[in-house]
Amino acid sequence: MKLLLFLLLSGFASAQTLTVSGVVLDENNATMPGVSVYLDGTSIGVLTDEKGTFELSVKSRINTNLIISFIGFETVIVENPFGKRRYEIHMQPKATELREVVIGNEGFSRDKKLKAFRAHFLGDTKAGRACKILNEDDIYFKYDVKTNTLTAGSDAPLRISNPYLGYEVTFSLVEFWIEFPYKTVKPETAVGSFYAGTTVYQEMTGDKKKFSDHRSKSYLGSQMHFFRNLLNNKWGKDDFELYSGSWPANPVEYFTVGGQSEGVYAVNVKSDAKINSANTLNAPKFYSSFNLMYDRKKQSKVIFKTPTFHVDEYGNTDSAYEITFGGEMSKLRVGDLLPMDYSQ
């Protein structure tokens, strides 16, 4: 599953259009019309026709999964969808489950929990504050008083209106938590948060130029922008500057972009020898961290816990759990996320 983590156009082009097609069947092998089929994290999606068939085309390979979703049925996730051109998808009915109503005694109202959820899920930026979750009643919460952790979930995809970027977003929440230092749900006190899920984007009608300007602002200095620049070895004072600690670092010495396979590139990262040689039980097997400066004013931190990761031509990585960001980049949440196939 492609996961979104707070914690995600190059100059390379693929001349061949890639097509993924297939048919969707139910548990009785009957065709299923009206099923949502999309590439996770993109605006590329269709509904199956009256014969249950679908076809998606992209200009170049995107490092994502194929999602097949229909109300009342288990969601099907196809990894590496471009490895096969035609699929026969079998969907199974979702088991009926009555959710237990938990009466908490932690003393926090649902409104306070929602406030914390919005801040750490949508983000406290112009884009994040402009977003509205249209089905907040589907969200349920649990607060663990032993760990001071708020978790959230939803059995139905969250429908998010983002008038700042001009998208209607459908977000299937897989995991969400916020950790607090003590018994509280004040969003500004959180020591860490995490969200994961699958998304599909739909264009809003409205002022296209305004949407384009806002999208560009969200893109510049983002994780997507960073990975695209890394892939193209594009660094400098008007873009990203790399630092090892407080010292300027030469990116060529730390990152090696290898060959590509169907639009996906392998990137090798030089390790932090001092940390890797630490003789402690808790020392990571691989660890390399850098400070980033974008446009001479926005400071972030990136930590790699893998020596090799893969990036597609659009700047999407398959190592969301092993590459984390702090600082300005970590403030960009779902409200500032752009489709994986976004281009300026």
Tab-separated table of C-alpha atoms in Angstrom, residues 3-336:
chain	number	residue	atom	x	y	z
A	3	LEU	CA	1.210	5.373	2.396
A	4	LEU	CA	1.064	9.018	2.894
A	5	LEU	CA	3.433	10.161	5.526
A	6	PHE	CA	4.061	13.634	6.943
A	7	LEU	CA	5.285	13.007	8.013
A	8	LEU	CA	5.320	13.091	0.117
A	9	LEU	CA	8.373	16.767	-13.174
A	10	SER	CA	11.618	15.787	-14.024
A	11	GLY	CA	13.412	16.421	-17.285
A	12	PHE	CA	13.236	12.760	-18.165
A	13	ALA	CA	10.450	11.725	-20.486
A	14	SER	CA	9.024	8.406	-21.523
A	15	ALA	CA	7.879	8.165	-25.104
A	16	GLN	CA	5.583	5.231	-24.484
A	17	THR	CA	2.173	5.586	-22.853
A	18	LEU	CA	1.480	2.949	-20.198
A	19	THR	CA	-1.982	1.428	-19.959
A	20	VAL	CA	-3.515	-0.601	-17.138
A	21	SER	CA	-6.865	-2.237	-17.848
A	22	GLY	CA	-9.065	-5.040	-16.632
A	23	VAL	CA	-12.446	-6.191	-15.396
A	24	VAL	CA	-13.930	-6.180	-11.886
A	25	LEU	CA	-16.052	-9.122	-10.713
A	26	ASP	CA	-17.937	-9.845	-7.490
A	27	GLU	CA	-17.795	-13.018	-5.388
A	28	ASN	CA	-20.166	-14.728	-7.848
A	29	ASN	CA	-18.076	-13.728	-10.882
A	30	ALA	CA	-20.691	-11.183	-11.964
A	31	THR	CA	-19.367	-7.980	-13.515
A	32	MET	CA	-19.445	-4.864	-11.314
A	33	PRO	CA	-20.233	-1.490	-12.935
A	34	GLY	CA	-19.581	1.787	-11.107
A	35	VAL	CA	-16.516	0.588	-9.182
A	36	SER	CA	-13.903	3.243	-8.408
A	37	VAL	CA	-10.502	2.353	-9.896
A	38	TYR	CA	-7.615	4.773	-9.430
A	39	LEU	CA	-3.876	5.157	-9.052
A	40	ASP	CA	-3.248	6.010	-5.412
A	41	GLY	CA	-2.269	9.607	-4.745
A	42	THR	CA	-3.106	10.839	-8.242
A	43	SER	CA	-5.955	12.396	-10.186
A	44	ILE	CA	-5.974	9.382	-12.524
A	45	GLY	CA	-9.076	7.292	-11.974
A	46	VAL	CA	-12.259	5.969	-13.597
A	47	LEU	CA	-15.459	4.117	-12.789
A	48	THR	CA	-15.942	0.701	-14.350
A	49	ASP	CA	-18.436	0.652	-17.238
A	50	GLU	CA	-21.592	-1.448	-17.527
A	51	LYS	CA	-19.420	-4.475	-18.345
A	52	GLY	CA	-17.236	-3.933	-15.284
A	53	THR	CA	-14.204	-2.994	-17.363
A	54	PHE	CA	-11.741	-0.166	-16.845
A	55	GLU	CA	-8.694	1.362	-18.534
A	56	LEU	CA	-6.169	3.876	-17.182
A	57	SER	CA	-3.356	5.486	-19.177
A	58	VAL	CA	-0.306	7.417	-17.973
A	59	LYS	CA	2.525	9.089	-19.861
A	60	SER	CA	5.154	7.440	-17.684
A	61	ARG	CA	5.304	5.030	-14.791
A	62	ILE	CA	4.249	6.315	-11.360
A	63	ASN	CA	5.580	4.687	-8.200
A	64	THR	CA	2.160	3.888	-6.711
A	65	ASN	CA	-0.542	1.247	-6.290
A	66	LEU	CA	-3.798	0.556	-8.109
A	67	ILE	CA	-6.824	0.905	-5.803
A	68	ILE	CA	-10.190	-0.746	-6.485
A	69	SER	CA	-12.947	0.450	-4.160
A	70	PHE	CA	-16.715	-0.030	-3.878
A	71	ILE	CA	-19.116	0.543	-0.983
A	72	GLY	CA	-19.857	-2.676	0.889
A	73	PHE	CA	-16.811	-4.513	-0.498
A	74	GLU	CA	-13.247	-4.938	0.700
A	75	THR	CA	-10.851	-2.556	-1.027
A	76	VAL	CA	-8.400	-4.272	-3.375
A	77	ILE	CA	-4.841	-2.944	-3.596
A	78	VAL	CA	-2.615	-3.980	-6.501
A	79	GLU	CA	1.069	-3.288	-5.991
A	80	ASN	CA	3.256	-2.526	-9.008
A	81	PRO	CA	0.231	-2.277	-11.331
A	82	PHE	CA	2.416	-1.592	-14.368
A	83	GLY	CA	3.979	-5.045	-14.109
A	84	LYS	CA	0.894	-6.471	-15.804
A	85	ARG	CA	-1.236	-4.770	-18.409
A	86	ARG	CA	-4.622	-6.458	-17.844
A	87	TYR	CA	-6.225	-7.596	-14.604
A	88	GLU	CA	-9.178	-9.661	-13.476
A	89	ILE	CA	-10.124	-8.229	-10.092
A	90	HIS	CA	-12.342	-10.221	-7.715
A	91	MET	CA	-14.003	-8.230	-4.919
A	92	GLN	CA	-15.343	-9.735	-1.702
A	93	PRO	CA	-18.214	-8.333	0.395
A	94	LYS	CA	-17.110	-6.554	3.544
A	95	ALA	CA	-18.116	-8.373	6.715
A	96	THR	CA	-20.802	-6.548	8.681
A	97	GLU	CA	-19.235	-5.186	11.845
A	98	LEU	CA	-20.913	-3.339	14.685
A	99	ARG	CA	-18.413	-0.928	16.181
A	100	GLU	CA	-18.316	-0.960	19.959
A	101	VAL	CA	-19.221	2.362	21.525
A	102	VAL	CA	-16.476	3.251	23.989
A	103	ILE	CA	-17.300	5.724	26.740
A	104	GLY	CA	-13.984	7.325	27.596
A	105	ASN	CA	-13.116	8.767	30.979
A	106	GLU	CA	-10.136	10.804	29.851
A	107	GLY	CA	-12.179	13.995	30.028
A	108	PHE	CA	-11.794	15.233	26.435
A	109	SER	CA	-14.791	16.153	24.328
A	110	ARG	CA	-15.198	15.006	20.739
A	111	ASP	CA	-14.865	18.622	19.594
A	112	LYS	CA	-11.430	18.892	21.225
A	113	LYS	CA	-10.323	15.628	19.629
A	114	LEU	CA	-11.571	16.828	16.248
A	115	LYS	CA	-9.606	20.059	16.656
A	116	ALA	CA	-6.405	18.080	17.250
A	117	PHE	CA	-7.211	15.759	14.347
A	118	ARG	CA	-7.793	18.618	11.919
A	119	ALA	CA	-4.551	20.349	12.909
A	120	HIS	CA	-2.373	17.257	12.471
A	121	PHE	CA	-4.223	15.701	9.542
A	122	LEU	CA	-5.105	18.709	7.389
A	123	GLY	CA	-2.295	20.957	8.644
A	124	ASP	CA	-2.133	24.468	10.063
A	125	THR	CA	-1.290	26.239	6.799
A	126	LYS	CA	-3.455	28.351	4.491
A	127	ALA	CA	-4.331	25.237	2.516
A	128	GLY	CA	-4.915	23.106	5.604
A	129	ARG	CA	-7.131	25.664	7.311
A	130	ALA	CA	-9.182	26.092	4.125
A	131	CYS	CA	-9.993	22.370	3.962
A	132	LYS	CA	-13.257	20.938	5.207
A	133	ILE	CA	-13.938	17.272	5.924
A	134	LEU	CA	-17.484	16.744	4.677
A	135	ASN	CA	-18.164	13.562	6.659
A	136	GLU	CA	-16.529	14.189	10.039
A	137	ASP	CA	-19.257	12.123	11.725
A	138	ASP	CA	-17.607	9.008	10.267
A	139	ILE	CA	-14.416	9.637	12.270
A	140	TYR	CA	-14.039	7.800	15.581
A	141	PHE	CA	-11.417	8.386	18.272
A	142	LYS	CA	-9.673	6.557	21.081
A	143	TYR	CA	-7.396	8.086	23.696
A	144	ASP	CA	-4.868	5.871	25.500
A	145	VAL	CA	-4.267	7.425	28.914
A	146	LYS	CA	-1.221	5.204	29.480
A	147	THR	CA	0.673	6.544	26.465
A	148	ASN	CA	-1.154	9.876	26.025
A	149	THR	CA	-1.867	8.917	22.424
A	150	LEU	CA	-4.930	9.879	20.405
A	151	THR	CA	-5.806	7.517	17.552
A	152	ALA	CA	-8.451	8.032	14.883
A	153	GLY	CA	-10.097	5.943	12.208
A	154	SER	CA	-12.978	5.884	9.763
A	155	ASP	CA	-14.784	2.999	8.101
A	156	ALA	CA	-15.778	5.292	5.232
A	157	PRO	CA	-13.344	7.267	3.051
A	158	LEU	CA	-12.982	10.868	4.202
A	159	ARG	CA	-14.347	13.366	1.688
A	160	ILE	CA	-12.249	16.529	1.811
A	161	SER	CA	-13.023	19.794	0.073
A	162	ASN	CA	-9.880	21.843	-0.589
A	163	PRO	CA	-10.945	25.174	-2.154
A	164	TYR	CA	-7.426	26.586	-1.714
A	165	LEU	CA	-5.818	24.084	-4.116
A	166	GLY	CA	-8.991	23.365	-6.077
A	167	TYR	CA	-9.348	19.654	-5.298
A	168	GLU	CA	-12.015	17.331	-3.986
A	169	VAL	CA	-10.011	14.643	-2.209
A	170	THR	CA	-11.157	11.176	-1.206
A	171	PHE	CA	-8.874	9.882	1.552
A	172	SER	CA	-9.183	6.307	2.858
A	173	LEU	CA	-7.644	6.567	6.317
A	174	VAL	CA	-5.507	3.561	7.236
A	175	GLU	CA	-3.793	4.838	10.367
A	176	PHE	CA	-3.635	8.036	12.406
A	177	TRP	CA	-2.171	8.912	15.778
A	178	ILE	CA	-0.926	11.882	17.791
A	179	GLU	CA	1.394	11.449	20.766
A	180	PHE	CA	1.270	13.992	23.581
A	181	PRO	CA	3.801	14.581	26.416
A	182	TYR	CA	1.086	14.394	29.076
A	183	LYS	CA	-2.676	13.998	29.375
A	184	THR	CA	-3.942	16.550	26.851
A	185	VAL	CA	-5.218	16.890	23.294
A	186	LYS	CA	-3.987	20.418	22.651
A	187	PRO	CA	-2.564	20.152	19.107
A	188	GLU	CA	0.315	22.552	19.743
A	189	THR	CA	1.721	20.329	22.532
A	190	ALA	CA	2.070	17.159	20.417
A	191	VAL	CA	5.486	15.502	20.292
A	192	GLY	CA	4.727	13.452	17.181
A	193	SER	CA	1.970	12.476	14.776
A	194	PHE	CA	1.443	10.106	11.876
A	195	TYR	CA	-1.120	9.475	9.181
A	196	ALA	CA	-1.396	6.932	6.384
A	197	GLY	CA	-3.953	6.210	3.708
A	198	THR	CA	-4.832	6.167	0.029
A	199	THR	CA	-6.045	9.162	-1.954
A	200	VAL	CA	-7.638	10.161	-5.217
A	201	TYR	CA	-8.043	13.749	-6.438
A	202	GLN	CA	-10.778	15.393	-8.478
A	203	GLU	CA	-10.541	18.866	-9.980
A	204	MET	CA	-12.884	21.565	-8.674
A	205	THR	CA	-14.519	24.102	-10.934
A	206	GLY	CA	-13.384	27.647	-10.269
A	207	ASP	CA	-10.562	30.121	-10.868
A	208	LYS	CA	-7.946	27.955	-12.603
A	209	LYS	CA	-5.217	30.596	-12.354
A	210	LYS	CA	-5.758	31.007	-8.617
A	211	PHE	CA	-5.677	27.241	-8.134
A	212	SER	CA	-2.482	27.020	-10.199
A	213	ASP	CA	-0.773	29.752	-8.158
A	214	HIS	CA	-1.750	28.129	-4.866
A	215	ARG	CA	-0.611	24.690	-6.032
A	216	SER	CA	2.756	26.126	-7.017
A	217	LYS	CA	3.147	27.638	-3.537
A	218	SER	CA	2.370	24.288	-1.901
A	219	TYR	CA	4.750	22.467	-4.251
A	220	LEU	CA	7.794	24.716	-3.860
A	221	GLY	CA	9.814	23.528	-0.883
A	222	SER	CA	7.750	20.350	-0.465
A	223	GLN	CA	8.907	16.739	-0.223
A	224	MET	CA	7.819	16.153	-3.818
A	225	HIS	CA	9.906	19.153	-4.931
A	226	PHE	CA	12.908	17.881	-2.948
A	227	PHE	CA	12.844	14.397	-4.490
A	228	ARG	CA	12.417	15.727	-8.022
A	229	ASN	CA	15.374	18.074	-7.556
A	230	LEU	CA	17.466	15.303	-6.012
A	231	LEU	CA	16.731	13.080	-9.002
A	232	ASN	CA	17.788	15.826	-11.403
A	233	ASN	CA	20.758	16.957	-9.271
A	234	LYS	CA	19.267	20.430	-9.075
A	235	TRP	CA	20.612	22.319	-6.068
A	236	GLY	CA	21.476	25.912	-5.235
A	237	LYS	CA	20.506	29.015	-3.324
A	238	ASP	CA	17.274	29.403	-5.301
A	239	ASP	CA	16.365	25.753	-4.726
A	240	PHE	CA	17.490	23.371	-1.990
A	241	GLU	CA	20.825	23.636	-0.215
A	242	LEU	CA	22.216	20.588	1.589
A	243	TYR	CA	23.963	20.739	4.967
A	244	SER	CA	25.701	18.097	7.048
A	245	GLY	CA	25.071	19.512	10.481
A	246	SER	CA	25.753	23.233	10.078
A	247	TRP	CA	28.267	22.763	7.254
A	248	PRO	CA	27.407	23.048	3.543
A	249	ALA	CA	27.567	19.632	1.878
A	250	ASN	CA	28.116	18.601	-1.722
A	251	PRO	CA	25.075	16.490	-2.723
A	252	VAL	CA	27.151	14.549	-5.266
A	253	GLU	CA	29.203	13.125	-2.393
A	254	TYR	CA	26.123	11.842	-0.569
A	255	PHE	CA	23.609	10.832	-3.255
A	256	THR	CA	24.120	8.611	-6.289
A	257	VAL	CA	21.269	8.224	-8.755
A	258	GLY	CA	21.481	4.865	-10.479
A	259	GLY	CA	19.896	3.517	-13.609
A	260	GLN	CA	16.161	3.544	-14.164
A	261	SER	CA	13.753	0.735	-14.863
A	262	GLU	CA	10.430	1.760	-16.441
A	263	GLY	CA	10.727	5.274	-15.074
A	264	VAL	CA	11.835	4.352	-11.535
A	265	TYR	CA	15.336	5.279	-10.349
A	266	ALA	CA	17.438	3.770	-7.561
A	267	VAL	CA	19.110	6.322	-5.287
A	268	ASN	CA	21.994	5.384	-2.990
A	269	VAL	CA	22.672	7.394	0.173
A	270	LYS	CA	26.030	7.716	1.900
A	271	SER	CA	25.763	6.760	5.558
A	272	ASP	CA	26.702	8.791	8.600
A	273	ALA	CA	29.789	6.848	9.661
A	274	LYS	CA	29.852	8.272	13.188
A	275	ILE	CA	26.326	7.151	14.004
A	276	ASN	CA	26.579	3.817	12.232
A	277	SER	CA	29.734	2.943	14.123
A	278	ALA	CA	28.130	3.729	17.480
A	279	ASN	CA	28.392	0.665	19.668
A	280	THR	CA	24.924	0.768	21.167
A	281	LEU	CA	22.087	-1.714	21.100
A	282	ASN	CA	19.656	0.904	19.847
A	283	ALA	CA	21.853	2.218	17.038
A	284	PRO	CA	20.062	1.958	13.654
A	285	LYS	CA	21.532	-0.307	10.992
A	286	PHE	CA	21.662	2.680	8.683
A	287	TYR	CA	21.258	6.350	9.470
A	288	SER	CA	22.042	9.481	7.552
A	289	SER	CA	20.599	12.912	8.286
A	290	PHE	CA	20.882	16.278	6.575
A	291	ASN	CA	19.607	19.774	7.085
A	292	LEU	CA	17.906	21.408	4.126
A	293	MET	CA	17.461	25.066	3.334
A	294	TYR	CA	14.960	26.077	0.685
A	295	ASP	CA	15.070	29.548	-0.848
A	296	ARG	CA	17.452	30.653	1.919
A	297	LYS	CA	14.640	30.849	4.472
A	298	LYS	CA	12.761	27.564	4.934
A	299	GLN	CA	14.713	25.062	7.041
A	300	SER	CA	13.929	21.359	7.222
A	301	LYS	CA	15.612	18.117	8.208
A	302	VAL	CA	15.608	14.817	6.342
A	303	ILE	CA	16.563	11.469	7.890
A	304	PHE	CA	17.323	8.372	5.813
A	305	LYS	CA	17.124	4.969	7.506
A	306	THR	CA	17.786	3.064	4.306
A	307	PRO	CA	20.909	3.075	2.108
A	308	THR	CA	18.852	2.747	-1.091
A	309	PHE	CA	15.439	3.986	-2.077
A	310	HIS	CA	13.512	4.331	-5.329
A	311	VAL	CA	12.013	7.451	-6.881
A	312	ASP	CA	9.885	7.750	-9.991
A	313	GLU	CA	10.057	10.563	-12.536
A	314	TYR	CA	7.459	12.523	-10.578
A	315	GLY	CA	9.424	12.463	-7.311
A	316	ASN	CA	7.418	9.763	-5.531
A	317	THR	CA	9.309	7.361	-3.276
A	318	ASP	CA	8.481	3.871	-2.045
A	319	SER	CA	10.278	4.351	1.297
A	320	ALA	CA	7.914	6.601	3.245
A	321	TYR	CA	8.550	4.742	6.500
A	322	GLU	CA	12.323	4.955	6.107
A	323	ILE	CA	12.608	8.606	5.064
A	324	THR	CA	11.238	11.168	7.496
A	325	PHE	CA	11.196	14.941	7.537
A	326	GLY	CA	11.244	17.606	10.216
A	327	GLY	CA	11.021	21.376	10.225
A	328	GLU	CA	9.076	23.237	7.539
A	329	MET	CA	8.433	20.158	5.399
A	330	SER	CA	6.786	18.313	8.279
A	331	LYS	CA	4.189	21.083	8.602
A	332	LEU	CA	2.745	20.222	5.184
A	333	ARG	CA	-0.052	17.714	5.706
A	334	VAL	CA	-3.020	16.529	3.643
A	335	GLY	CA	-4.160	20.105	3.010
A	336	ASP	CA	-0.986	20.823	1.018
